[in-house]
Amino acid sequence: MRRSWETIRDLPAPYLLATAVLAIHLLVALTGPLWAPFDPVKLSAGPPFTSPSPDHLFGTDNFGRDVFSRVVHGERVVLLLAFSASGLAVLVGASLGVILAYLRNWVDESAMRVVDLLLTIPPLILSLLLLSALGSGYVIMISTVAFFFALRVLTVIRAAALNVVTEDFVTAARLRGESAWSVARREVLPNVMSTVLVEFSLRTGYAVLFIGGLSFLGFGAAPPTPEWGLMISEARPYVTNAPWIVLAPSLALASLVVSLSLFTEAISEALGLGSSRVRDV
Amino acid sequence: MRYVLRLVLPRVLLAIITLVVVSATIFWAVELLPGDAATRLLGQGATAERVTAMREVLKLDQPPLQRYVGWLSGFVRGDWGESLVSALPSSIASAGGRQSRPVADLVLPRLSNTMILAAAALILYVPLSLILGLVTAIYRDRKLVSWLSALVLVGTAIPEFVIGIVLLLVFSVTLQWFPPLSLIDDAQSFTQLLSMLVLPAVTLTLAMTAYAVRMMQTSVMAVMESDYVRLATLKGLSRRRVIWRHVLPNAIGPALRVTVLNLAWLIGGVVLVEVIFSFPGLGRQLIDSIKLLDTPVIEAIAMILAAVYIIANLGADLIAGFLNPRLRTG
């Protein structure tokens, strides 16, 4: 743990900057609603299409809502949705991955065939169809995104766990007569924990992107929620005369995803897992 | 020859099975959309008898499995059905003799627009990512290049719809170089078409290039640290010769694989980018049709996009297989 901290400290400046930006995002999500100047859904907080000023830092939108307050309140929505989706995906994917790697029998074999097949389903197209068929509530959206992400987490964690289950200490634990559950939890899981952490961080960034994209297309958060993807799509018609309405949530979204992605690189290097993976959503 | 068969056959089989599974999922998801084709065609005020008559005409009274098989075999034979929305209201009046627009007439022009867009993006992407990938890997010790690499890393993370919005703001709102809407169906001349293609194509290219450069960098660096490149350098070969004869040929395979994976990514990216620029392609048509509940069109477009995605993944898989010598001989 100490070593990891020292490695993080010696990381190049962009990583440190990214971590700082990410910390600000988290802070805004936690405390934002306490200090945001306006109610994010309050109409006519000012005249519509006011350009940025001390009263309205990011101006106002077509309904006269304060864009700054909407962006600040949206942080919580965006992060909560992304964390739920990636958390669920990692929980399900990592558990199944460890179990399958531990089993290494026909169950594993046939399950992986099914996973291989499901992996080649285009996530965005199918999500759009499923969300319009099942209704676009948050629970359905999170489960849909988590389903597609869990498949990818599963393959990564299973591969990492396969390297562990062949180690002597696992065989020893097995020969001691420990139950499968206890071997998986006490011997295998701690050794793939760093991969699990990196996966969680990586998938959270992807989830922000994916859910933002769904909302942008009108299949995610419903108006008047201050979700950034939705805000960008609602502001699109006014891009010529009021660019700040679209710029503010765009920059918030971009800085969140970039800092999350650099942070993932940083912890991945600090934990000695290397970097550069295949983009797979 | 035998290893080729052993490599290709199972993967092609898997791709076909996936296509069937995806087609069933698409059909099932579309079935779940509120209402059915008959009520959608006739509207809210239709009497029960007319709905029943229409359901018989549209064969909606058959069991789902039979309709799925019928739809799939029709789709494979190129009979994609008729659009529910673009039918003329007067022609819907008589349930028997409807005259509506075949899905293919609606979808194929959109498909060709999307292919033009994808081709334009790829023309920009291939040289850009090859050059940037090589240069940033070979000269990675230079200060400028390390900044370029950082920029690329940031570029991989920025969502394509944010890139699109920013390009739109800079080049069509502020500088007014390009039109803010890419209505290429109305394009009068080649230059007009080109100016409408630039922003969406550049958006796609930037998103793909950043990712490809990153993957290229890793593979070129790995090759440059390999024993045969070190030997070639020690033998006294010029740097240029080492790069052209030893590094490039060995790094091109992974780059090809990334390009094909990018094609699969393009399926999602194109939907978002087409919506941003109001580009009349498959992606935007899909979104519009979902909102209008035009089920035959949704099914056709979803099938086309899914097929491209699956085939691109198959291609990337095969390239990876051919590149792996252990699979070749093992």
Coordinates of C-alpha atoms in Angstrom, one line a residue:
Chain A
M1 CA 0.0 0.0 0.0
R2 CA 2.8 2.3 1.0
R3 CA 4.7 1.4 -2.2
S4 CA 1.6 2.2 -4.3
W5 CA 1.4 5.6 -2.6
E6 CA 5.0 6.4 -3.5
T7 CA 4.4 5.3 -7.1
I8 CA 1.4 7.6 -7.3
R9 CA 3.4 10.5 -5.9
D10 CA 6.0 10.1 -8.6
L11 CA 3.5 9.9 -11.4
P12 CA 3.8 12.5 -14.2
A13 CA 2.1 15.9 -13.8
P14 CA -0.9 15.2 -16.1
Y15 CA -2.0 12.3 -13.8
L16 CA -1.8 14.5 -10.7
L17 CA -3.7 17.2 -12.4
A18 CA -6.4 14.7 -13.5
T19 CA -6.7 13.4 -10.0
A20 CA -7.2 16.9 -8.7
V21 CA -9.9 17.6 -11.3
L22 CA -11.6 14.4 -10.5
A23 CA -11.5 15.3 -6.8
I24 CA -13.2 18.6 -7.6
H25 CA -15.9 16.8 -9.6
L26 CA -16.5 14.5 -6.6
L27 CA -16.6 17.4 -4.2
V28 CA -19.2 19.2 -6.4
A29 CA -21.3 16.0 -6.5
L30 CA -21.2 15.8 -2.8
T31 CA -21.7 19.4 -1.8
G32 CA -23.0 21.1 -5.0
P33 CA -26.7 21.4 -4.1
L34 CA -25.7 23.1 -0.8
W35 CA -24.1 26.1 -2.5
A36 CA -25.5 26.2 -6.1
P37 CA -27.1 29.7 -6.4
F38 CA -30.4 28.7 -8.0
D39 CA -32.9 25.8 -8.1
P40 CA -31.8 23.8 -11.2
V41 CA -35.4 23.4 -12.5
K42 CA -36.7 26.9 -11.5
L43 CA -38.0 28.6 -14.6
S44 CA -37.1 32.3 -15.1
A45 CA -34.3 32.5 -12.6
G46 CA -33.3 35.3 -15.0
P47 CA -34.3 36.4 -18.5
P48 CA -34.0 33.6 -21.1
F49 CA -30.7 33.5 -23.0
T50 CA -28.8 35.8 -20.7
S51 CA -25.1 35.5 -21.5
P52 CA -22.6 34.6 -18.8
S53 CA -22.4 37.3 -16.1
P54 CA -21.6 37.5 -12.3
D55 CA -25.3 36.8 -11.6
H56 CA -25.4 33.8 -13.9
L57 CA -21.9 32.4 -14.3
F58 CA -22.8 30.2 -17.3
G59 CA -25.7 32.3 -18.4
T60 CA -29.3 31.2 -18.6
D61 CA -31.1 28.8 -21.0
N62 CA -34.2 29.1 -23.1
F63 CA -36.4 28.8 -20.1
G64 CA -34.4 31.3 -18.1
R65 CA -32.9 28.5 -15.9
D66 CA -29.5 29.2 -14.4
V67 CA -27.1 27.0 -16.4
F68 CA -24.4 27.0 -13.7
S69 CA -26.8 25.7 -11.1
R70 CA -28.0 23.0 -13.5
V71 CA -24.4 21.9 -14.3
V72 CA -23.6 21.8 -10.6
H73 CA -26.8 19.8 -9.7
G74 CA -26.2 17.6 -12.7
E75 CA -22.9 16.4 -11.4
R76 CA -24.6 14.3 -8.7
V77 CA -27.0 12.8 -11.3
V78 CA -24.3 12.0 -13.8
L79 CA -21.9 10.4 -11.2
L80 CA -24.7 8.5 -9.4
L81 CA -25.9 6.9 -12.6
A82 CA -22.4 6.1 -13.7
F83 CA -21.3 4.7 -10.4
S84 CA -24.5 2.6 -10.1
A85 CA -24.0 1.1 -13.6
S86 CA -20.3 0.4 -13.2
G87 CA -20.7 -0.8 -9.6
L88 CA -23.4 -3.3 -10.6
A89 CA -21.4 -4.4 -13.6
V90 CA -18.2 -4.9 -11.6
L91 CA -20.1 -6.7 -8.8
V92 CA -21.8 -9.1 -11.1
G93 CA -18.9 -9.4 -13.6
A94 CA -16.1 -9.9 -11.1
S95 CA -18.0 -12.5 -9.0
L96 CA -18.9 -14.5 -12.1
G97 CA -15.4 -14.2 -13.4
V98 CA -13.8 -15.5 -10.2
I99 CA -16.3 -18.3 -9.9
L100 CA -15.8 -19.4 -13.5
A101 CA -12.0 -19.2 -13.2
Y102 CA -12.2 -21.3 -10.1
L103 CA -14.5 -23.9 -11.6
R104 CA -12.5 -24.4 -14.9
N105 CA -14.9 -27.1 -16.0
W106 CA -17.7 -27.6 -18.5
V107 CA -19.8 -24.9 -16.7
D108 CA -17.0 -22.4 -17.3
E109 CA -16.5 -23.6 -20.9
S110 CA -20.1 -23.3 -21.9
A111 CA -20.6 -20.0 -20.0
M112 CA -17.7 -18.5 -21.9
R113 CA -19.2 -19.5 -25.2
V114 CA -22.4 -17.6 -24.3
V115 CA -20.3 -14.6 -23.1
D116 CA -18.3 -14.6 -26.4
L117 CA -21.6 -14.5 -28.3
L118 CA -23.1 -11.7 -26.1
L119 CA -19.9 -9.7 -26.5
T120 CA -20.5 -9.2 -30.2
I121 CA -23.9 -7.7 -29.7
P122 CA -23.6 -3.9 -30.5
P123 CA -24.3 -2.3 -27.1
L124 CA -25.6 1.1 -28.2
I125 CA -28.1 -0.2 -30.8
L126 CA -29.5 -2.8 -28.5
S127 CA -29.6 -0.4 -25.5
L128 CA -31.6 2.1 -27.6
L129 CA -34.1 -0.6 -28.6
L130 CA -34.4 -2.1 -25.1
L131 CA -34.8 1.3 -23.4
S132 CA -37.5 2.4 -25.8
A133 CA -39.3 -1.0 -25.4
L134 CA -39.0 -1.3 -21.6
G135 CA -39.4 2.4 -20.8
S136 CA -36.5 4.6 -19.8
G137 CA -36.6 4.6 -16.0
Y138 CA -33.3 4.8 -14.2
V139 CA -33.4 1.2 -13.0
I140 CA -33.9 -0.1 -16.5
M141 CA -31.2 2.1 -17.9
I142 CA -28.6 1.2 -15.2
S143 CA -29.4 -2.5 -15.6
T144 CA -29.1 -2.4 -19.4
V145 CA -25.7 -0.5 -19.2
A146 CA -24.5 -2.8 -16.4
F147 CA -25.4 -5.9 -18.4
F148 CA -23.2 -4.9 -21.4
F149 CA -20.4 -3.8 -19.1
A150 CA -20.6 -6.8 -16.8
L151 CA -19.8 -9.1 -19.8
R152 CA -16.6 -7.2 -20.4
V153 CA -15.6 -7.0 -16.8
L154 CA -16.2 -10.8 -16.5
T155 CA -13.7 -11.7 -19.3
V156 CA -11.0 -9.4 -17.8
I157 CA -11.5 -10.7 -14.2
R158 CA -11.7 -14.3 -15.3
A159 CA -8.4 -14.0 -17.2
A160 CA -6.8 -12.4 -14.2
A161 CA -8.2 -15.0 -11.8
L162 CA -7.1 -17.9 -14.1
N163 CA -3.5 -16.8 -13.4
V164 CA -4.2 -17.1 -9.7
V165 CA -6.1 -20.3 -9.4
T166 CA -3.2 -22.4 -10.7
E167 CA -0.9 -21.0 -8.0
D168 CA 0.3 -23.4 -5.3
F169 CA -1.3 -21.5 -2.4
V170 CA -4.7 -22.0 -4.0
T171 CA -4.0 -25.7 -4.4
A172 CA -2.8 -25.8 -0.8
A173 CA -6.0 -24.2 0.4
R174 CA -8.0 -26.6 -1.6
L175 CA -6.1 -29.6 -0.2
R176 CA -6.6 -28.2 3.3
G177 CA -10.2 -28.9 2.7
E178 CA -11.4 -25.4 2.5
S179 CA -14.7 -24.8 0.9
A180 CA -14.9 -23.4 -2.7
W181 CA -16.5 -20.2 -1.3
S182 CA -13.8 -19.6 1.2
V183 CA -11.0 -20.3 -1.4
A184 CA -12.5 -17.9 -3.8
R185 CA -13.1 -15.2 -1.2
R186 CA -9.8 -15.6 0.8
E187 CA -7.3 -16.7 -1.7
V188 CA -8.4 -15.7 -5.2
L189 CA -10.3 -12.5 -4.7
P190 CA -7.5 -10.6 -2.8
N191 CA -5.1 -11.4 -5.7
V192 CA -7.3 -10.0 -8.4
M193 CA -8.5 -7.0 -6.3
S194 CA -6.2 -4.5 -8.1
T195 CA -7.6 -5.6 -11.5
V196 CA -11.1 -5.2 -10.0
L197 CA -10.3 -1.7 -8.9
V198 CA -8.9 -0.6 -12.2
E199 CA -12.0 -2.2 -14.0
F200 CA -14.3 -0.2 -11.7
S201 CA -12.5 3.1 -12.5
L202 CA -12.3 2.3 -16.2
R203 CA -16.0 1.3 -16.5
T204 CA -17.1 4.3 -14.5
G205 CA -15.6 6.5 -17.2
Y206 CA -17.2 4.5 -20.0
A207 CA -20.5 4.6 -18.1
V208 CA -20.4 8.4 -18.0
L209 CA -19.9 8.4 -21.7
F210 CA -22.4 5.8 -22.5
I211 CA -25.2 7.1 -20.3
G212 CA -24.4 10.7 -21.5
G213 CA -24.8 9.4 -25.1
L214 CA -28.1 7.7 -24.3
S215 CA -29.4 10.9 -22.7
F216 CA -28.1 13.0 -25.5
L217 CA -30.2 10.8 -27.9
G218 CA -33.3 11.1 -25.7
F219 CA -33.2 7.6 -24.2
G220 CA -31.8 8.4 -20.8
A221 CA -32.7 10.9 -18.2
A222 CA -36.0 12.7 -18.7
P223 CA -36.5 16.5 -18.8
P224 CA -36.2 18.6 -16.7
T225 CA -33.4 16.6 -15.0
P226 CA -30.2 18.5 -15.2
E227 CA -28.3 15.5 -16.7
W228 CA -25.4 16.8 -18.9
G229 CA -26.1 14.6 -22.0
L230 CA -29.7 15.7 -22.0
M231 CA -28.8 19.3 -21.4
I232 CA -26.4 19.2 -24.4
S233 CA -29.2 17.8 -26.6
E234 CA -31.8 20.3 -25.4
A235 CA -29.3 23.2 -26.0
R236 CA -28.4 22.0 -29.5
P237 CA -31.0 24.1 -31.3
Y238 CA -29.7 27.3 -29.7
V239 CA -26.1 26.7 -30.5
T240 CA -25.8 29.7 -32.8
N241 CA -27.2 32.4 -30.6
A242 CA -26.6 31.0 -27.1
P243 CA -23.5 28.8 -27.3
W244 CA -22.9 28.9 -23.5
I245 CA -25.9 26.7 -22.8
V246 CA -24.4 23.8 -24.8
L247 CA -20.7 24.6 -23.9
A248 CA -21.1 24.4 -20.1
P249 CA -22.4 20.8 -19.8
S250 CA -20.1 19.7 -22.7
L251 CA -17.0 20.9 -20.9
A252 CA -18.2 19.5 -17.6
L253 CA -18.7 16.1 -19.2
A254 CA -15.4 16.2 -21.1
S255 CA -13.4 17.2 -18.1
L256 CA -15.0 14.5 -16.0
V257 CA -14.4 11.7 -18.5
V258 CA -10.8 12.8 -19.3
S259 CA -9.9 13.0 -15.6
L260 CA -11.5 9.6 -14.9
S261 CA -9.6 8.1 -17.8
L262 CA -6.2 9.6 -16.8
F263 CA -6.9 8.6 -13.2
T264 CA -7.5 5.0 -14.4
E265 CA -4.2 5.0 -16.2
A266 CA -2.5 6.3 -13.1
I267 CA -3.9 3.7 -10.7
S268 CA -3.3 1.0 -13.3
E269 CA 0.4 1.9 -13.5
A270 CA 0.7 2.4 -9.8
L271 CA -0.8 -1.1 -9.2
G272 CA 1.6 -2.5 -11.8
L273 CA -1.0 -3.6 -14.3
G274 CA 0.2 -1.7 -17.4
S275 CA -2.0 0.4 -19.5
S276 CA -3.5 0.7 -23.0
R277 CA -6.5 -1.5 -23.4
V278 CA -8.9 -2.1 -26.2
R279 CA -11.9 0.3 -26.2
D280 CA -14.8 -2.1 -26.1
V281 CA -18.1 -0.2 -25.9
Chain B
M1 CA -4.8 -24.6 -45.3
R2 CA -6.0 -26.6 -42.3
Y3 CA -5.1 -24.0 -39.8
V4 CA -6.9 -21.4 -41.8
L5 CA -10.1 -23.5 -41.7
R6 CA -9.6 -24.1 -38.0
L7 CA -9.1 -20.5 -37.4
V8 CA -11.8 -19.1 -39.6
L9 CA -14.7 -21.6 -39.4
P10 CA -15.6 -21.5 -35.7
R11 CA -15.4 -17.7 -35.7
V12 CA -17.6 -17.3 -38.8
L13 CA -20.0 -19.8 -37.2
L14 CA -20.1 -17.8 -34.0
A15 CA -20.7 -14.6 -36.0
I16 CA -23.7 -16.2 -37.8
I17 CA -25.2 -17.5 -34.5
T18 CA -24.7 -14.1 -33.0
L19 CA -26.5 -12.5 -35.9
V20 CA -29.5 -14.9 -35.4
V21 CA -29.5 -14.1 -31.6
V22 CA -29.3 -10.4 -32.3
S23 CA -32.1 -10.6 -34.8
A24 CA -34.3 -12.4 -32.3
T25 CA -33.4 -9.7 -29.7
I26 CA -34.2 -6.9 -32.1
F27 CA -37.5 -8.6 -33.1
W28 CA -38.4 -9.2 -29.4
A29 CA -37.5 -5.6 -28.3
V30 CA -39.6 -4.2 -31.2
E31 CA -42.5 -6.4 -30.2
L32 CA -42.4 -4.8 -26.7
L33 CA -42.8 -1.3 -28.0
P34 CA -46.2 0.1 -27.0
G35 CA -49.1 -0.9 -29.3
D36 CA -48.8 -2.8 -32.5
A37 CA -48.5 -2.0 -36.2
A38 CA -52.3 -2.1 -36.7
T39 CA -53.2 0.4 -34.0
R40 CA -50.2 2.6 -35.0
L41 CA -51.4 2.7 -38.6
L42 CA -55.0 3.4 -37.8
G43 CA -54.5 5.8 -35.0
Q44 CA -56.4 6.3 -31.7
G45 CA -59.9 6.6 -33.1
A46 CA -60.1 3.3 -35.0
T47 CA -62.9 0.9 -34.3
A48 CA -62.2 -2.6 -33.0
E49 CA -63.3 -4.3 -36.2
R50 CA -61.0 -2.2 -38.4
V51 CA -58.1 -3.0 -36.0
T52 CA -58.9 -6.7 -36.2
A53 CA -59.1 -6.5 -40.0
M54 CA -55.8 -4.7 -40.2
R55 CA -54.2 -7.2 -37.8
E56 CA -55.2 -9.9 -40.2
V57 CA -53.8 -8.0 -43.2
L58 CA -50.5 -7.5 -41.4
K59 CA -50.5 -11.1 -40.2
L60 CA -50.3 -9.9 -36.6
D61 CA -52.7 -12.7 -35.6
Q62 CA -50.1 -15.3 -36.2
P63 CA -48.0 -16.5 -33.2
P64 CA -44.7 -14.5 -32.5
L65 CA -42.4 -17.3 -33.5
Q66 CA -44.0 -17.8 -36.9
R67 CA -43.9 -14.0 -37.5
Y68 CA -40.2 -13.9 -36.4
V69 CA -39.3 -16.6 -38.9
G70 CA -41.3 -14.9 -41.6
W71 CA -39.7 -11.6 -40.9
L72 CA -36.2 -13.0 -40.8
S73 CA -36.5 -15.0 -44.0
G74 CA -38.0 -11.9 -45.7
F75 CA -35.2 -9.7 -44.4
V76 CA -32.6 -12.1 -45.8
R77 CA -34.3 -12.2 -49.2
G78 CA -34.3 -8.4 -49.3
D79 CA -38.0 -8.0 -48.5
W80 CA -37.9 -5.5 -45.6
G81 CA -41.6 -4.7 -45.5
E82 CA -43.2 -1.3 -45.6
S83 CA -42.8 1.8 -43.5
L84 CA -45.7 2.5 -41.2
V85 CA -45.1 6.2 -41.1
S86 CA -44.3 7.4 -44.6
A87 CA -47.5 6.0 -46.0
L88 CA -49.9 8.6 -47.3
P89 CA -52.9 9.1 -44.9
S90 CA -55.5 8.6 -47.6
S91 CA -54.1 5.3 -48.7
I92 CA -54.4 3.9 -45.2
A93 CA -58.2 4.4 -45.3
S94 CA -58.9 1.1 -46.9
A95 CA -57.1 -1.6 -44.9
G96 CA -56.9 -3.9 -47.9
G97 CA -55.3 -1.8 -50.6
R98 CA -52.7 0.1 -48.7
Q99 CA -50.0 1.9 -50.6
S100 CA -47.0 2.7 -48.5
R101 CA -43.3 3.2 -48.9
P102 CA -41.1 0.1 -48.9
V103 CA -38.6 0.2 -46.1
A104 CA -35.7 -0.4 -48.6
D105 CA -36.6 2.8 -50.5
L106 CA -36.3 4.8 -47.2
V107 CA -33.3 3.0 -45.8
L108 CA -31.0 2.5 -48.7
P109 CA -30.4 6.2 -49.5
R110 CA -29.6 6.7 -45.8
L111 CA -27.2 3.8 -45.9
S112 CA -25.4 5.3 -48.8
N113 CA -25.2 8.7 -47.0
T114 CA -23.7 7.0 -43.9
M115 CA -21.3 5.0 -46.1
I116 CA -20.1 8.3 -47.7
L117 CA -19.6 9.8 -44.2
A118 CA -17.7 6.7 -43.0
A119 CA -15.5 6.6 -46.1
A120 CA -14.7 10.3 -45.7
A121 CA -13.8 9.7 -42.0
L122 CA -11.6 6.7 -42.9
I123 CA -9.8 8.6 -45.7
L124 CA -8.7 11.1 -43.1
Y125 CA -8.1 8.6 -40.4
V126 CA -5.8 6.1 -42.0
P127 CA -2.8 8.3 -42.9
L128 CA -3.3 10.5 -39.8
S129 CA -3.2 7.7 -37.4
L130 CA -0.4 5.8 -39.1
I131 CA 1.9 8.9 -39.2
L132 CA 1.0 10.1 -35.7
G133 CA 1.3 6.6 -34.3
L134 CA 4.8 6.1 -35.8
V135 CA 6.1 9.5 -35.0
T136 CA 5.0 9.6 -31.4
A137 CA 6.5 6.1 -30.8
I138 CA 9.8 6.7 -32.6
Y139 CA 10.5 10.2 -31.2
R140 CA 8.9 9.6 -27.8
D141 CA 11.8 11.2 -26.0
R142 CA 11.3 14.6 -27.6
K143 CA 9.4 17.2 -25.5
L144 CA 6.9 18.1 -28.3
V145 CA 6.0 14.5 -28.8
S146 CA 5.4 13.8 -25.2
W147 CA 2.9 16.7 -25.2
L148 CA 1.3 15.2 -28.4
S149 CA 1.0 11.9 -26.6
A150 CA -0.7 13.5 -23.7
L151 CA -3.1 15.3 -26.1
V152 CA -3.9 11.9 -27.7
L153 CA -4.6 10.4 -24.3
V154 CA -7.0 13.3 -23.6
G155 CA -8.5 12.9 -27.1
T156 CA -9.3 9.2 -26.5
A157 CA -11.5 10.2 -23.5
I158 CA -13.5 13.1 -24.9
P159 CA -16.9 12.0 -25.9
E160 CA -17.6 12.2 -29.7
F161 CA -20.7 14.3 -29.2
V162 CA -18.6 16.8 -27.2
I163 CA -16.0 17.0 -30.0
G164 CA -18.8 17.5 -32.5
I165 CA -20.4 20.3 -30.5
V166 CA -17.1 22.1 -30.1
L167 CA -16.3 21.8 -33.8
L168 CA -19.7 23.0 -34.6
L169 CA -19.2 26.0 -32.3
V170 CA -15.8 26.9 -33.6
F171 CA -16.2 26.3 -37.3
S172 CA -19.8 26.8 -38.2
V173 CA -21.0 29.3 -35.5
T174 CA -17.9 31.4 -34.9
L175 CA -16.0 31.1 -38.2
Q176 CA -18.9 30.2 -40.4
W177 CA -16.8 28.0 -42.6
F178 CA -19.2 25.1 -42.8
P179 CA -23.0 24.9 -42.5
P180 CA -24.3 24.0 -39.1
L181 CA -26.6 21.3 -40.5
S182 CA -25.4 18.7 -42.9
L183 CA -28.5 18.2 -45.1
I184 CA -26.5 16.4 -47.8
D185 CA -29.7 15.3 -49.6
D186 CA -30.0 19.0 -50.7
A187 CA -26.4 19.3 -51.8
Q188 CA -26.3 20.8 -55.2
S189 CA -22.7 20.4 -56.1
F190 CA -19.7 18.4 -55.1
T191 CA -18.1 21.3 -53.2
Q192 CA -21.3 21.8 -51.3
L193 CA -21.4 18.1 -50.4
L194 CA -17.8 18.3 -49.3
S195 CA -18.4 21.3 -47.1
M196 CA -21.3 19.4 -45.4
L197 CA -19.3 16.3 -44.9
V198 CA -16.2 18.0 -43.3
L199 CA -17.4 18.5 -39.7
P200 CA -19.1 15.2 -39.1
A201 CA -16.2 13.3 -40.8
V202 CA -13.6 15.2 -38.8
T203 CA -15.5 14.5 -35.6
L204 CA -15.5 10.8 -36.3
T205 CA -11.8 10.9 -37.4
L206 CA -10.6 12.6 -34.3
A207 CA -12.4 10.1 -32.0
M208 CA -11.0 7.2 -34.0
T209 CA -7.5 8.6 -34.5
A210 CA -6.8 9.3 -30.9
Y211 CA -7.6 5.7 -30.0
A212 CA -5.7 4.2 -33.0
V213 CA -2.6 6.4 -32.3
R214 CA -2.6 5.1 -28.7
M215 CA -2.7 1.5 -29.8
M216 CA -0.1 2.1 -32.6
Q217 CA 2.3 3.7 -30.1
T218 CA 2.2 0.7 -27.8
S219 CA 2.7 -1.8 -30.7
V220 CA 5.5 0.2 -32.3
M221 CA 7.3 0.6 -29.0
A222 CA 7.1 -3.1 -28.4
V223 CA 8.5 -3.8 -31.8
M224 CA 11.3 -1.3 -31.3
E225 CA 12.4 -3.0 -28.1
S226 CA 12.3 -6.4 -29.8
D227 CA 15.6 -8.4 -30.3
Y228 CA 15.4 -8.4 -34.1
V229 CA 15.2 -4.6 -34.2
R230 CA 18.0 -4.3 -31.7
L231 CA 20.1 -6.7 -33.9
A232 CA 19.3 -4.8 -37.0
T233 CA 20.5 -1.6 -35.3
L234 CA 23.6 -3.3 -34.0
K235 CA 24.4 -4.6 -37.5
G236 CA 24.8 -1.0 -38.4
L237 CA 21.7 -0.5 -40.6
S238 CA 20.5 3.0 -41.0
R239 CA 17.7 4.2 -38.8
R240 CA 15.5 4.8 -41.8
R241 CA 16.1 1.3 -43.0
V242 CA 15.3 -0.2 -39.6
I243 CA 12.1 1.7 -39.4
W244 CA 10.9 1.0 -42.9
R245 CA 12.0 -2.6 -43.2
H246 CA 11.7 -3.9 -39.7
V247 CA 9.5 -1.8 -37.5
L248 CA 6.7 -0.8 -39.9
P249 CA 5.9 -4.2 -41.3
N250 CA 5.6 -5.7 -37.8
A251 CA 3.5 -2.9 -36.4
I252 CA 1.0 -2.7 -39.3
G253 CA -0.9 -5.9 -38.3
P254 CA -2.0 -4.5 -34.9
A255 CA -2.8 -1.2 -36.6
L256 CA -5.0 -3.0 -39.0
R257 CA -6.8 -4.7 -36.2
V258 CA -7.4 -1.4 -34.4
T259 CA -8.8 0.0 -37.6
V260 CA -11.3 -2.8 -37.9
L261 CA -12.3 -2.4 -34.3
N262 CA -12.7 1.3 -34.9
L263 CA -15.2 0.3 -37.7
A264 CA -17.3 -1.4 -35.1
W265 CA -17.0 1.6 -32.8
L266 CA -18.1 3.8 -35.8
I267 CA -21.6 2.1 -35.6
G268 CA -22.2 3.8 -32.2
G269 CA -20.3 6.9 -33.1
V270 CA -22.1 7.5 -36.3
V271 CA -25.5 7.6 -34.5
L272 CA -24.4 10.3 -32.2
V273 CA -22.5 12.4 -34.8
E274 CA -25.4 12.2 -37.3
V275 CA -27.8 13.5 -34.6
I276 CA -25.5 16.4 -33.8
F277 CA -25.1 17.5 -37.4
S278 CA -28.6 16.5 -38.5
F279 CA -26.9 14.3 -41.1
P280 CA -29.5 12.2 -42.9
G281 CA -27.9 8.8 -42.4
L282 CA -28.8 5.5 -40.9
G283 CA -28.1 6.5 -37.3
R284 CA -30.4 9.5 -37.3
Q285 CA -33.1 7.6 -39.2
L286 CA -32.9 4.9 -36.5
I287 CA -33.5 7.5 -33.7
D288 CA -36.3 9.2 -35.6
S289 CA -38.0 5.9 -36.4
I290 CA -37.8 4.7 -32.8
K291 CA -39.5 7.9 -31.7
L292 CA -42.2 7.5 -34.4
L293 CA -42.5 3.7 -33.6
D294 CA -41.9 2.9 -37.3
T295 CA -41.1 -0.7 -36.4
P296 CA -40.2 -2.2 -39.9
V297 CA -37.7 0.6 -40.4
I298 CA -36.2 0.2 -36.9
E299 CA -35.8 -3.5 -37.5
A300 CA -34.1 -3.1 -40.8
I301 CA -31.6 -0.4 -39.6
A302 CA -30.9 -2.2 -36.4
M303 CA -30.1 -5.4 -38.4
I304 CA -27.8 -3.5 -40.8
L305 CA -25.9 -1.8 -38.0
A306 CA -25.7 -4.9 -35.9
A307 CA -24.4 -6.9 -38.9
V308 CA -21.6 -4.4 -39.6
Y309 CA -20.7 -4.4 -35.9
I310 CA -20.5 -8.2 -35.8
I311 CA -18.6 -8.5 -39.1
A312 CA -16.1 -5.9 -38.0
N313 CA -15.5 -7.7 -34.8
L314 CA -15.1 -11.0 -36.7
G315 CA -12.6 -9.3 -38.9
A316 CA -10.6 -8.0 -36.0
D317 CA -10.7 -11.4 -34.4
L318 CA -9.4 -13.1 -37.6
I319 CA -6.6 -10.5 -38.0
A320 CA -5.6 -11.2 -34.4
G321 CA -5.7 -14.9 -35.1
F322 CA -3.5 -14.6 -38.2
L323 CA -1.0 -12.4 -36.3
N324 CA -0.6 -14.9 -33.5
P325 CA 2.0 -17.5 -34.6
R326 CA 1.0 -19.8 -31.8
L327 CA -2.5 -20.1 -33.4
R328 CA -1.0 -20.5 -36.8
T329 CA 1.0 -23.6 -36.0
G330 CA -0.5 -24.9 -32.8

